[in-house]
Amino acid sequence: MFPLWPTAASTMSDRVDALYIFLIAVTSAVTLMVLVLILVFIFKYRHTRHPVAEQVVGSLPLELTWSIVPFVIFVIFFAWGARIYVAEATPPKNSLEIYVIAKQWMWKLQHQNGVREINTLHVPMDRDVRLTMISQDVIHSFWIPEFRVKADVLPGRYTTIWFRANKTGTYHIHCAEYCGTLHSDMGGQVIVMTPNEYNHWLSGGGEMGSFAETGQKLFQSLGCTNCHRFDTQGRGPNLVGVYGKPVLLTDGRSVIADDAYVRESILNPGAKIVAGFRPIMPSFQGVLTEDQLLSVIAYIKSLAVSEQREPVSNRPPVPERSSGVEVQ
């Protein structure tokens, strides 16, 4: 039998489906009521019975009814939908983080331990999964119908979605935004596995090291450690413990050092200058790919929770200091 909608395979699916069914039920009931009233009025006020139109006096109770009842129904729509929207827009803490890069016409996916996938995403069942997404070229849209999650993937900006799959199996990934001549071919699959199967699968990859380790190598190879030392003597801010915390800027504003802030500080370091530092950092626009940017961000993020500290350089302090969460 042809299903009315895709299989529900996540914890959010039933909530979305319930709202969707409610919307269909209400609109169907209103449509049926209007149709019945039209037929009744056609029969009751037909020309043979009422050849001359009569003035109908307004009814305050009737007008209040057709104003208040729809208002209440729309408020229910809004409140119900807003709760689901907030839940879908707020990934739980300690979610499994996976990075997604959209490119004409493929999905590139990166796990924290370094495992990379193309157009296929392996995830464990009954585990919150957060996807941090960005596009290398045009606007795409990452959509998994069975999980009832969909979000635009934009160039130059991170977007996130999360889900918790509750059924093992293989589910489809679609691009829901026209992105070029091969848009229809830009698909993939999500493979939901038991936790043991997922851990076994995950242990078979990552030969290149974790995402944070890759970022650390880039951080060092680009000479970022020359300024961003692990003491107070660097020309750039000490990045240990910075991620996720408020950062005071020279203009008096305070911003949270999240993924978007770190990315902007790497590509456009003069946009937000940290208080006490000078804008001497060069831009890495066009130097780092989106994959490399994400790996550097993962490394900086790891410094917020790592207890290890790199040895302090013996280089003498330099009085000139630099700006932002910088990578030079």
Short mmCIF file of C-alpha atoms in Angstrom, two decimals:
data_model
loop_
_atom_site.label_atom_id
_atom_site.label_comp_id
_atom_site.label_asym_id
_atom_site.label_seq_id
_atom_site.Cartn_x
_atom_site.Cartn_y
_atom_site.Cartn_z
CA MET A 1 0.00 0.00 0.00
CA PHE A 2 1.29 3.46 -0.86
CA PRO A 3 2.17 5.30 2.39
CA LEU A 4 0.67 8.72 3.05
CA TRP A 5 4.04 10.02 4.28
CA PRO A 6 7.57 8.71 4.90
CA THR A 7 8.42 6.30 7.68
CA ALA A 8 8.85 7.91 11.09
CA ALA A 9 12.40 7.05 12.14
CA SER A 10 13.38 9.72 14.69
CA THR A 11 12.17 10.98 18.04
CA MET A 12 10.95 14.18 16.38
CA SER A 13 8.96 12.45 13.65
CA ASP A 14 5.84 11.69 15.70
CA ARG A 15 5.67 15.27 17.02
CA VAL A 16 5.89 16.72 13.50
CA ASP A 17 3.38 14.20 12.16
CA ALA A 18 0.89 14.99 14.96
CA LEU A 19 0.97 18.70 14.11
CA TYR A 20 0.68 17.91 10.40
CA ILE A 21 -2.35 15.65 11.01
CA PHE A 22 -3.95 18.35 13.17
CA LEU A 23 -3.45 20.92 10.40
CA ILE A 24 -5.02 18.58 7.84
CA ALA A 25 -7.94 17.77 10.15
CA VAL A 26 -8.72 21.42 10.89
CA THR A 27 -8.41 22.59 7.28
CA SER A 28 -10.48 19.64 6.07
CA ALA A 29 -13.19 20.36 8.65
CA VAL A 30 -13.30 24.04 7.67
CA THR A 31 -13.38 23.17 3.96
CA LEU A 32 -16.24 20.70 4.54
CA MET A 33 -18.15 23.22 6.65
CA VAL A 34 -17.83 25.93 3.98
CA LEU A 35 -18.94 23.48 1.27
CA VAL A 36 -21.98 22.39 3.30
CA LEU A 37 -22.96 26.01 4.03
CA ILE A 38 -22.68 26.92 0.36
CA LEU A 39 -24.98 24.04 -0.61
CA VAL A 40 -27.45 24.91 2.15
CA PHE A 41 -27.57 28.57 1.15
CA ILE A 42 -27.92 27.68 -2.53
CA PHE A 43 -30.94 25.54 -1.71
CA LYS A 44 -32.48 27.75 1.01
CA TYR A 45 -32.09 31.07 -0.79
CA ARG A 46 -32.73 29.94 -4.33
CA HIS A 47 -34.39 32.38 -6.71
CA THR A 48 -37.77 30.65 -6.73
CA ARG A 49 -38.12 31.08 -2.96
CA HIS A 50 -36.44 34.49 -2.59
CA PRO A 51 -36.84 36.40 -5.85
CA VAL A 52 -35.99 39.67 -4.08
CA ALA A 53 -32.96 40.07 -1.84
CA GLU A 54 -33.67 40.93 1.79
CA GLN A 55 -31.55 42.98 4.14
CA VAL A 56 -29.94 40.76 6.81
CA VAL A 57 -29.31 42.43 10.17
CA GLY A 58 -25.84 41.77 11.61
CA SER A 59 -25.40 39.47 14.60
CA LEU A 60 -22.81 40.41 17.20
CA PRO A 61 -22.57 36.86 18.68
CA LEU A 62 -22.07 35.43 15.19
CA GLU A 63 -19.36 37.97 14.33
CA LEU A 64 -17.58 37.34 17.62
CA THR A 65 -17.73 33.60 16.99
CA TRP A 66 -16.17 33.71 13.54
CA SER A 67 -13.47 36.09 14.83
CA ILE A 68 -12.56 34.40 18.12
CA VAL A 69 -12.74 30.75 17.05
CA PRO A 70 -10.30 31.12 14.11
CA PHE A 71 -8.01 33.24 16.32
CA VAL A 72 -7.87 30.50 18.95
CA ILE A 73 -7.18 27.86 16.29
CA PHE A 74 -4.34 29.95 14.80
CA VAL A 75 -2.85 30.49 18.27
CA ILE A 76 -2.86 26.71 18.76
CA PHE A 77 -1.12 26.31 15.39
CA PHE A 78 1.49 28.89 16.35
CA ALA A 79 2.17 27.62 19.88
CA TRP A 80 2.38 23.98 18.79
CA GLY A 81 4.59 24.77 15.82
CA ALA A 82 6.81 27.10 17.88
CA ARG A 83 7.49 24.37 20.44
CA ILE A 84 8.55 21.97 17.72
CA TYR A 85 10.65 24.65 16.02
CA VAL A 86 12.49 25.51 19.25
CA ALA A 87 13.08 21.82 19.96
CA GLU A 88 14.47 21.24 16.47
CA ALA A 89 16.62 24.38 16.63
CA THR A 90 18.21 23.49 19.99
CA PRO A 91 20.60 20.53 19.77
CA PRO A 92 20.99 18.71 23.11
CA LYS A 93 24.30 19.04 24.90
CA ASN A 94 26.87 16.32 24.30
CA SER A 95 25.40 15.51 20.89
CA LEU A 96 27.57 13.54 18.49
CA GLU A 97 29.03 16.21 16.18
CA ILE A 98 29.39 15.59 12.46
CA TYR A 99 30.40 18.19 9.88
CA VAL A 100 28.72 18.43 6.48
CA ILE A 101 30.07 20.29 3.45
CA ALA A 102 27.79 20.63 0.44
CA LYS A 103 29.32 20.88 -3.00
CA GLN A 104 27.86 20.59 -6.48
CA TRP A 105 26.78 17.84 -6.46
CA MET A 106 27.69 15.82 -3.37
CA TRP A 107 27.59 15.72 0.40
CA LYS A 108 30.97 15.51 2.17
CA LEU A 109 30.68 14.32 5.76
CA GLN A 110 33.35 14.28 8.46
CA HIS A 111 33.28 12.48 11.82
CA GLN A 112 35.22 13.72 14.82
CA ASN A 113 37.69 10.83 14.76
CA GLY A 114 38.67 11.65 11.17
CA VAL A 115 36.43 9.25 9.24
CA ARG A 116 35.21 10.86 6.02
CA GLU A 117 32.22 9.89 3.90
CA ILE A 118 30.75 10.98 0.57
CA ASN A 119 26.93 10.90 0.18
CA THR A 120 26.66 8.37 3.02
CA LEU A 121 26.22 9.08 6.72
CA HIS A 122 26.60 6.39 9.39
CA VAL A 123 25.02 7.23 12.76
CA PRO A 124 24.17 5.27 15.90
CA MET A 125 20.60 4.61 16.98
CA ASP A 126 19.30 6.33 20.14
CA ARG A 127 22.05 8.97 20.13
CA ASP A 128 21.60 12.69 19.57
CA VAL A 129 23.44 13.71 16.40
CA ARG A 130 24.24 17.32 15.50
CA LEU A 131 25.17 18.29 11.96
CA THR A 132 27.14 21.50 11.39
CA MET A 133 26.77 22.37 7.71
CA ILE A 134 28.19 24.81 5.18
CA SER A 135 28.31 25.05 1.37
CA GLN A 136 31.36 25.48 -0.82
CA ASP A 137 29.44 27.02 -3.71
CA VAL A 138 25.68 27.68 -3.89
CA ILE A 139 22.70 27.25 -1.59
CA HIS A 140 21.74 23.64 -0.93
CA SER A 141 19.24 22.11 1.50
CA PHE A 142 19.89 19.01 3.59
CA TRP A 143 16.70 16.97 4.01
CA ILE A 144 16.06 13.60 5.60
CA PRO A 145 12.29 13.02 5.22
CA GLU A 146 12.17 10.03 7.57
CA PHE A 147 13.68 12.13 10.38
CA ARG A 148 11.51 15.19 9.59
CA VAL A 149 14.56 17.48 9.52
CA LYS A 150 15.54 19.92 6.80
CA ALA A 151 17.74 23.01 6.73
CA ASP A 152 19.33 25.21 4.08
CA VAL A 153 23.09 24.82 3.66
CA LEU A 154 24.56 28.23 2.86
CA PRO A 155 27.92 29.44 1.55
CA GLY A 156 29.88 31.41 4.15
CA ARG A 157 27.56 30.56 7.03
CA TYR A 158 27.14 27.60 9.36
CA THR A 159 23.71 26.08 9.89
CA THR A 160 22.87 23.19 12.20
CA ILE A 161 20.25 20.51 12.54
CA TRP A 162 20.01 17.59 14.92
CA PHE A 163 18.11 14.33 15.19
CA ARG A 164 17.89 11.18 17.27
CA ALA A 165 17.22 8.14 15.10
CA ASN A 166 15.16 5.46 16.85
CA LYS A 167 15.04 2.82 14.11
CA THR A 168 17.89 1.06 12.39
CA GLY A 169 17.84 1.03 8.61
CA THR A 170 18.81 3.05 5.55
CA TYR A 171 17.14 6.40 4.87
CA HIS A 172 17.42 8.93 2.07
CA ILE A 173 19.23 12.27 1.99
CA HIS A 174 17.85 14.81 -0.48
CA CYS A 175 18.87 18.27 -1.59
CA ALA A 176 15.67 20.28 -1.31
CA GLU A 177 17.01 23.44 -2.97
CA TYR A 178 17.64 23.67 -6.72
CA CYS A 179 21.43 23.94 -6.99
CA GLY A 180 22.28 23.37 -10.63
CA THR A 181 21.96 21.03 -13.57
CA LEU A 182 22.62 17.86 -11.53
CA HIS A 183 20.46 18.87 -8.59
CA SER A 184 18.33 15.74 -8.91
CA ASP A 185 21.44 13.57 -8.54
CA MET A 186 22.52 15.23 -5.29
CA GLY A 187 21.34 12.60 -2.86
CA GLY A 188 22.69 10.14 -0.38
CA GLN A 189 21.75 7.83 2.44
CA VAL A 190 21.78 7.69 6.21
CA ILE A 191 22.62 4.31 7.69
CA VAL A 192 21.37 3.96 11.25
CA MET A 193 23.21 1.26 13.20
CA THR A 194 23.09 -0.13 16.70
CA PRO A 195 25.64 1.53 19.03
CA ASN A 196 27.92 -1.53 18.96
CA GLU A 197 27.78 -1.76 15.18
CA TYR A 198 28.48 1.95 14.87
CA ASN A 199 31.48 1.83 17.21
CA HIS A 200 32.86 -1.12 15.27
CA TRP A 201 32.37 0.72 11.97
CA LEU A 202 33.89 3.92 13.36
CA SER A 203 36.98 2.13 14.62
CA GLY A 204 37.77 1.01 11.07
CA GLY A 205 38.57 4.53 9.81
CA GLY A 206 40.27 7.69 10.89
CA GLU A 207 43.79 6.70 9.81
CA MET A 208 44.48 10.39 9.16
CA GLY A 209 43.76 11.24 12.78
CA SER A 210 40.83 12.98 14.42
CA PHE A 211 39.38 16.17 13.06
CA ALA A 212 40.94 18.14 15.92
CA GLU A 213 44.33 16.53 15.30
CA THR A 214 44.16 17.52 11.64
CA GLY A 215 43.33 21.06 12.72
CA GLN A 216 46.24 21.10 15.15
CA LYS A 217 48.66 20.14 12.37
CA LEU A 218 47.30 22.94 10.17
CA PHE A 219 47.48 25.35 13.09
CA GLN A 220 51.16 24.55 13.54
CA SER A 221 52.09 24.36 9.86
CA LEU A 222 50.61 27.81 9.19
CA GLY A 223 52.69 29.31 12.00
CA CYS A 224 49.69 30.16 14.15
CA THR A 225 51.51 29.06 17.30
CA ASN A 226 53.99 31.93 16.83
CA CYS A 227 51.32 34.42 17.87
CA HIS A 228 48.76 32.30 19.69
CA ARG A 229 51.04 31.01 22.41
CA PHE A 230 49.84 29.12 25.46
CA ASP A 231 50.89 31.90 27.80
CA THR A 232 50.33 35.66 28.00
CA GLN A 233 53.33 36.62 25.87
CA GLY A 234 51.85 36.07 22.41
CA ARG A 235 50.83 38.74 19.95
CA GLY A 236 47.49 36.96 19.62
CA PRO A 237 45.02 35.77 22.26
CA ASN A 238 45.65 32.51 24.13
CA LEU A 239 43.01 30.22 22.64
CA VAL A 240 42.91 27.70 25.47
CA GLY A 241 39.42 27.71 26.96
CA VAL A 242 38.17 30.45 24.61
CA TYR A 243 35.61 28.43 22.66
CA GLY A 244 32.05 28.85 23.92
CA LYS A 245 32.97 31.76 26.22
CA PRO A 246 32.25 35.50 25.91
CA VAL A 247 35.01 37.51 24.20
CA LEU A 248 35.38 41.23 24.92
CA LEU A 249 36.07 43.34 21.81
CA THR A 250 37.85 46.67 21.45
CA ASP A 251 34.55 48.44 20.74
CA GLY A 252 33.13 47.30 24.08
CA ARG A 253 30.89 44.59 22.68
CA SER A 254 30.98 41.02 23.91
CA VAL A 255 30.47 38.05 21.59
CA ILE A 256 30.40 34.29 22.10
CA ALA A 257 33.32 32.42 20.56
CA ASP A 258 31.29 29.90 18.57
CA ASP A 259 31.95 28.28 15.19
CA ALA A 260 30.80 31.32 13.22
CA TYR A 261 32.96 33.71 15.25
CA VAL A 262 36.08 31.59 14.91
CA ARG A 263 35.51 31.22 11.16
CA GLU A 264 35.06 34.96 10.72
CA SER A 265 38.19 35.64 12.76
CA ILE A 266 40.22 33.40 10.45
CA LEU A 267 38.85 34.78 7.18
CA ASN A 268 38.22 38.38 8.22
CA PRO A 269 40.31 39.02 11.35
CA GLY A 270 39.67 42.76 11.35
CA ALA A 271 35.89 42.34 11.75
CA LYS A 272 35.95 41.70 15.51
CA ILE A 273 39.17 42.64 17.31
CA VAL A 274 39.73 41.29 20.81
CA ALA A 275 40.29 43.93 23.47
CA GLY A 276 43.97 44.45 24.17
CA PHE A 277 45.22 43.25 20.79
CA ARG A 278 46.09 44.98 17.54
CA PRO A 279 44.67 44.13 14.06
CA ILE A 280 47.87 42.66 12.60
CA MET A 281 46.62 39.20 11.64
CA PRO A 282 46.43 38.45 7.87
CA SER A 283 43.34 36.97 6.31
CA PHE A 284 43.29 33.30 5.36
CA GLN A 285 40.51 33.82 2.82
CA GLY A 286 41.30 31.57 -0.15
CA VAL A 287 44.13 29.86 1.74
CA LEU A 288 42.07 27.34 3.71
CA THR A 289 39.33 25.15 2.27
CA GLU A 290 36.06 24.64 4.11
CA ASP A 291 37.32 21.23 5.28
CA GLN A 292 40.45 22.82 6.70
CA LEU A 293 38.52 25.64 8.35
CA LEU A 294 36.29 23.12 10.10
CA SER A 295 39.29 21.13 11.29
CA VAL A 296 40.95 24.26 12.74
CA ILE A 297 37.69 25.14 14.48
CA ALA A 298 37.51 21.59 15.86
CA TYR A 299 41.05 22.01 17.23
CA ILE A 300 40.24 25.35 18.90
CA LYS A 301 37.08 23.78 20.29
CA SER A 302 39.14 20.91 21.73
CA LEU A 303 41.31 23.44 23.61
CA ALA A 304 38.24 24.42 25.62
CA VAL A 305 38.03 20.99 27.25
CA SER A 306 41.56 19.64 26.97
CA GLU A 307 43.67 19.56 30.11
CA GLN A 308 46.87 19.24 28.10
CA ARG A 309 48.91 22.34 27.44
CA GLU A 310 51.58 22.68 24.84
CA PRO A 311 55.00 23.78 26.10
CA VAL A 312 55.55 27.50 26.16
CA SER A 313 57.84 28.81 23.44
CA ASN A 314 61.20 30.16 24.53
CA ARG A 315 60.82 32.98 22.04
CA PRO A 316 61.13 36.38 23.76
CA PRO A 317 57.89 38.34 24.09
CA VAL A 318 56.95 40.70 21.30
CA PRO A 319 55.21 43.91 22.33
CA GLU A 320 52.99 44.12 19.24
CA ARG A 321 49.79 42.11 19.68
CA SER A 322 47.21 40.92 17.19
CA SER A 323 43.45 40.68 16.82
CA GLY A 324 40.51 38.33 17.09
CA VAL A 325 40.52 34.58 17.48
CA GLU A 326 43.32 34.46 14.98
CA VAL A 327 45.22 31.73 13.25
CA GLN A 328 48.49 33.52 12.75
#
